[in-house]
Short mmCIF file of C-alpha atoms in Angstrom, two decimals:
data_model
loop_
_atom_site.label_atom_id
_atom_site.label_comp_id
_atom_site.label_asym_id
_atom_site.label_seq_id
_atom_site.Cartn_x
_atom_site.Cartn_y
_atom_site.Cartn_z
CA UNK A 30 -56.18 25.41 52.26
CA UNK A 31 -56.29 22.63 54.83
CA UNK A 32 -59.65 21.72 56.37
CA UNK A 33 -60.28 22.42 60.08
CA UNK A 34 -59.59 19.56 62.46
CA UNK A 35 -63.31 19.22 63.10
CA UNK A 36 -63.72 18.05 59.49
CA UNK A 37 -60.92 15.50 59.74
CA UNK A 38 -62.10 11.96 58.95
CA UNK A 39 -59.64 9.03 58.58
CA UNK A 40 -62.10 7.31 56.24
CA UNK A 41 -61.91 10.15 53.74
CA UNK A 42 -58.88 11.04 51.71
CA UNK A 43 -58.33 13.37 48.78
CA UNK A 44 -55.24 12.32 46.83
CA UNK A 45 -55.10 15.74 45.17
CA UNK A 46 -55.21 17.81 48.38
CA UNK A 47 -53.63 15.20 50.65
CA UNK A 48 -56.38 15.99 53.13
CA UNK A 49 -59.01 14.04 55.06
CA UNK A 50 -61.87 16.51 54.63
CA UNK A 51 -63.44 14.83 51.60
CA UNK A 52 -62.97 12.09 49.06
CA UNK A 53 -61.78 12.74 45.52
CA UNK A 54 -65.15 11.78 44.04
CA UNK A 55 -66.86 14.37 46.26
CA UNK A 56 -64.80 17.22 44.87
CA UNK A 57 -67.58 19.33 43.31
CA UNK A 58 -65.41 21.98 41.67
CA UNK A 59 -63.43 19.30 39.85
CA UNK A 60 -66.60 17.68 38.54
CA UNK A 61 -67.85 21.04 37.26
CA UNK A 62 -64.56 21.70 35.47
CA UNK A 63 -64.51 18.26 33.81
CA UNK A 64 -68.15 18.58 32.72
CA UNK A 65 -67.39 21.98 31.19
CA UNK A 66 -64.49 20.50 29.21
CA UNK A 67 -66.71 17.66 27.99
CA UNK A 68 -69.44 20.08 27.02
CA UNK A 69 -67.03 22.17 24.93
CA UNK A 70 -65.59 18.98 23.38
CA UNK A 71 -62.15 19.83 24.67
CA UNK A 72 -61.81 16.33 26.07
CA UNK A 73 -63.82 13.11 25.97
CA UNK A 74 -64.29 10.28 28.46
CA UNK A 75 -62.73 6.85 28.04
CA UNK A 76 -65.64 4.45 28.08
CA UNK A 77 -63.43 1.39 28.47
CA UNK A 78 -59.85 0.20 28.67
CA UNK A 79 -59.79 -0.81 25.00
CA UNK A 80 -60.69 2.72 23.94
CA UNK A 81 -57.84 4.08 26.04
CA UNK A 82 -55.38 1.63 24.50
CA UNK A 83 -56.63 2.49 21.01
CA UNK A 84 -56.09 6.16 21.73
CA UNK A 85 -52.54 5.46 22.95
CA UNK A 86 -51.75 3.47 19.80
CA UNK A 87 -53.00 6.34 17.64
CA UNK A 88 -50.59 8.67 19.41
CA UNK A 89 -47.71 6.24 18.96
CA UNK A 90 -48.42 5.78 15.27
CA UNK A 91 -48.13 9.49 14.55
CA UNK A 92 -44.71 9.61 12.95
CA UNK A 93 -42.86 12.91 12.47
CA UNK A 94 -42.94 14.12 8.89
CA UNK A 95 -40.14 16.68 8.63
CA UNK A 96 -36.78 15.48 7.34
CA UNK A 97 -33.47 16.78 8.65
CA UNK A 98 -31.58 18.22 5.71
CA UNK A 99 -29.23 15.74 3.99
CA UNK A 100 -29.56 13.30 6.91
CA UNK A 101 -32.67 11.37 5.88
CA UNK A 102 -33.86 11.44 9.48
CA UNK A 103 -37.48 12.00 10.42
CA UNK A 104 -37.69 14.91 12.84
CA UNK A 105 -38.56 16.04 15.38
CA UNK A 106 -38.10 12.77 17.22
CA UNK A 107 -37.14 11.40 20.65
CA UNK A 108 -35.91 8.00 19.52
CA UNK A 109 -32.89 6.15 20.81
CA UNK A 110 -29.89 5.39 18.65
CA UNK A 111 -30.30 1.84 17.35
CA UNK A 112 -27.78 0.44 14.87
CA UNK A 113 -26.78 -2.79 13.13
CA UNK A 114 -23.33 -4.39 13.34
CA UNK A 115 -21.68 -7.67 12.41
CA UNK A 116 -21.19 -9.82 15.50
CA UNK A 117 -19.64 -13.30 15.31
CA UNK A 118 -19.88 -13.12 11.49
CA UNK A 119 -23.63 -12.40 11.62
CA UNK A 120 -25.49 -9.15 11.00
CA UNK A 121 -27.23 -8.20 14.23
CA UNK A 122 -29.94 -5.56 14.18
CA UNK A 123 -31.64 -3.77 17.06
CA UNK A 124 -28.46 -2.84 18.90
CA UNK A 125 -29.00 0.00 21.35
CA UNK A 126 -26.18 2.51 21.81
CA UNK A 127 -26.47 3.37 25.50
CA UNK A 128 -24.01 5.69 27.26
CA UNK A 129 -25.83 5.03 30.53
CA UNK A 130 -24.89 1.34 30.59
CA UNK A 131 -21.64 0.41 32.34
CA UNK A 132 -21.58 -2.95 30.51
CA UNK A 133 -22.12 -4.37 27.06
CA UNK A 134 -25.11 -6.70 27.07
CA UNK A 135 -26.32 -9.45 24.77
CA UNK A 136 -29.67 -10.99 25.51
CA UNK A 137 -29.89 -14.75 25.70
CA UNK A 138 -32.37 -15.10 22.83
CA UNK A 139 -29.98 -13.24 20.54
CA UNK A 140 -27.04 -15.33 21.78
CA UNK A 141 -28.81 -18.57 20.86
CA UNK A 142 -29.98 -17.10 17.53
CA UNK A 143 -26.33 -16.50 16.61
CA UNK A 144 -25.71 -20.22 17.05
CA UNK A 145 -23.02 -19.67 19.68
CA UNK A 146 -22.02 -22.54 21.94
CA UNK A 147 -22.61 -22.74 25.67
CA UNK A 148 -18.99 -23.68 26.37
CA UNK A 149 -17.92 -20.22 25.23
CA UNK A 150 -19.66 -18.70 28.26
CA UNK A 151 -17.83 -17.80 31.46
CA UNK A 152 -19.88 -18.04 34.65
CA UNK A 153 -18.96 -16.47 37.98
CA UNK A 154 -20.79 -16.55 41.30
CA UNK A 155 -20.95 -13.41 43.42
CA UNK A 156 -21.25 -14.15 47.13
CA UNK A 157 -23.42 -11.92 49.29
CA UNK A 158 -26.83 -11.88 50.90
CA UNK A 159 -28.04 -13.46 47.68
CA UNK A 160 -25.74 -15.55 45.52
CA UNK A 161 -25.90 -14.39 41.92
CA UNK A 162 -24.37 -15.97 38.86
CA UNK A 163 -23.14 -13.66 36.10
CA UNK A 164 -22.53 -15.02 32.63
CA UNK A 165 -20.13 -13.31 30.24
CA UNK A 166 -18.77 -13.96 26.77
CA UNK A 167 -16.17 -12.38 24.49
CA UNK A 168 -17.49 -11.60 21.01
CA UNK A 169 -15.88 -10.18 17.86
CA UNK A 170 -17.67 -7.03 16.70
CA UNK A 171 -16.97 -5.65 13.23
CA UNK A 172 -17.71 -1.99 12.52
CA UNK A 173 -16.73 -0.34 9.24
CA UNK A 174 -13.29 -1.91 8.90
CA UNK A 175 -12.59 -2.16 12.63
CA UNK A 176 -12.71 -5.64 14.18
CA UNK A 177 -12.53 -5.62 17.98
CA UNK A 178 -13.16 -8.17 20.72
CA UNK A 179 -15.56 -7.02 23.41
CA UNK A 180 -16.80 -8.63 26.60
CA UNK A 181 -20.59 -8.92 26.93
CA UNK A 182 -22.83 -9.77 29.85
CA UNK A 183 -25.35 -12.44 28.82
CA UNK A 184 -28.79 -11.58 30.18
CA UNK A 185 -31.82 -13.86 30.17
CA UNK A 186 -34.22 -10.92 30.56
CA UNK A 187 -36.81 -10.21 27.90
CA UNK A 188 -36.00 -7.22 25.74
CA UNK A 189 -37.04 -5.68 22.45
CA UNK A 190 -33.32 -5.18 21.72
CA UNK A 191 -30.84 -7.88 20.78
CA UNK A 192 -27.80 -6.18 22.27
CA UNK A 193 -26.82 -3.07 24.20
CA UNK A 194 -23.52 -1.35 23.48
CA UNK A 195 -22.47 0.24 26.76
CA UNK A 196 -19.61 2.50 27.71
CA UNK A 197 -16.85 -0.17 27.45
CA UNK A 198 -17.47 -0.74 23.74
CA UNK A 199 -18.36 2.88 23.01
CA UNK A 200 -15.19 4.23 24.64
CA UNK A 201 -13.02 1.71 22.79
CA UNK A 202 -14.35 3.02 19.48
CA UNK A 203 -13.76 6.67 20.51
CA UNK A 204 -16.94 7.65 18.68
CA UNK A 205 -19.15 10.70 18.53
CA UNK A 206 -22.74 9.41 18.68
CA UNK A 207 -25.68 11.68 17.91
CA UNK A 208 -29.20 10.54 18.73
CA UNK A 209 -30.69 13.63 17.07
CA UNK A 210 -28.97 12.94 13.75
CA UNK A 211 -29.17 9.14 14.22
CA UNK A 212 -25.52 8.52 13.46
CA UNK A 213 -22.25 7.38 15.05
CA UNK A 214 -18.94 8.75 13.75
CA UNK A 215 -15.60 7.32 14.83
CA UNK A 216 -11.94 7.48 13.74
CA UNK A 217 -10.21 4.67 11.85
CA UNK A 218 -6.76 4.37 10.22
CA UNK A 219 -8.50 5.16 6.93
CA UNK A 220 -10.31 8.25 8.17
CA UNK A 221 -13.61 9.02 9.83
CA UNK A 222 -16.26 6.35 9.36
CA UNK A 223 -19.92 6.48 10.27
CA UNK A 224 -22.73 4.10 11.19
CA UNK A 225 -26.24 5.29 10.55
CA UNK A 226 -29.03 4.63 13.01
CA UNK A 227 -32.16 2.72 12.13
CA UNK A 228 -35.13 4.89 13.08
CA UNK A 229 -37.69 2.29 12.06
CA UNK A 230 -36.20 -0.36 14.33
CA UNK A 231 -35.75 2.19 17.11
CA UNK A 232 -39.43 3.07 16.94
CA UNK A 233 -40.39 -0.59 16.77
CA UNK A 234 -38.34 -1.42 19.88
CA UNK A 235 -39.85 1.48 21.78
CA UNK A 236 -43.40 0.51 20.81
CA UNK A 237 -42.77 -3.14 21.70
CA UNK A 238 -41.47 -2.09 25.13
CA UNK A 239 -44.58 0.01 25.77
CA UNK A 240 -46.85 -2.89 24.88
CA UNK A 241 -44.97 -5.09 27.32
#
């Protein structure tokens, strides 16, 4: 219920009610409800920022304990599909399979860690309101007997992942990825092959991203 105009005060604002009749800290009913919850030990106050962060870490460290039958996957879970593949003759871990990405991406730290040369990069300037330079590279990716060349965008952004496999690479493999079962299955001349996800690295990447 909105307060009468006579109670309207531009110096007061309740974020909850979106009204100018009182401030949030003057909301008596809310205080009574919170005190009742504290009294019944149904919630507890955060005395400082460190306590809040400690509570968040405790929640993050609670790993699911049920195993999906014959899949060796901890469930239930909400983790991304993170795999390992051989790129440029090196085993690269922490590769995110991302259908939402329109490009394959390799982060600059991972590119340098592979020992790849700068002269292999292709740079192109895009002209507009702001001139941007995009850097791309073609890399050989080996997956269970299939060796394919894929174009990657080189990004100098910080990331907990080393690479992101976007739709271009995913569609070329014609795979069936499953985040729930943490696996990617795809056809090859020698039958259906599969790449298993790495739940531990997926969880680690997620936790690292949350920590910033």
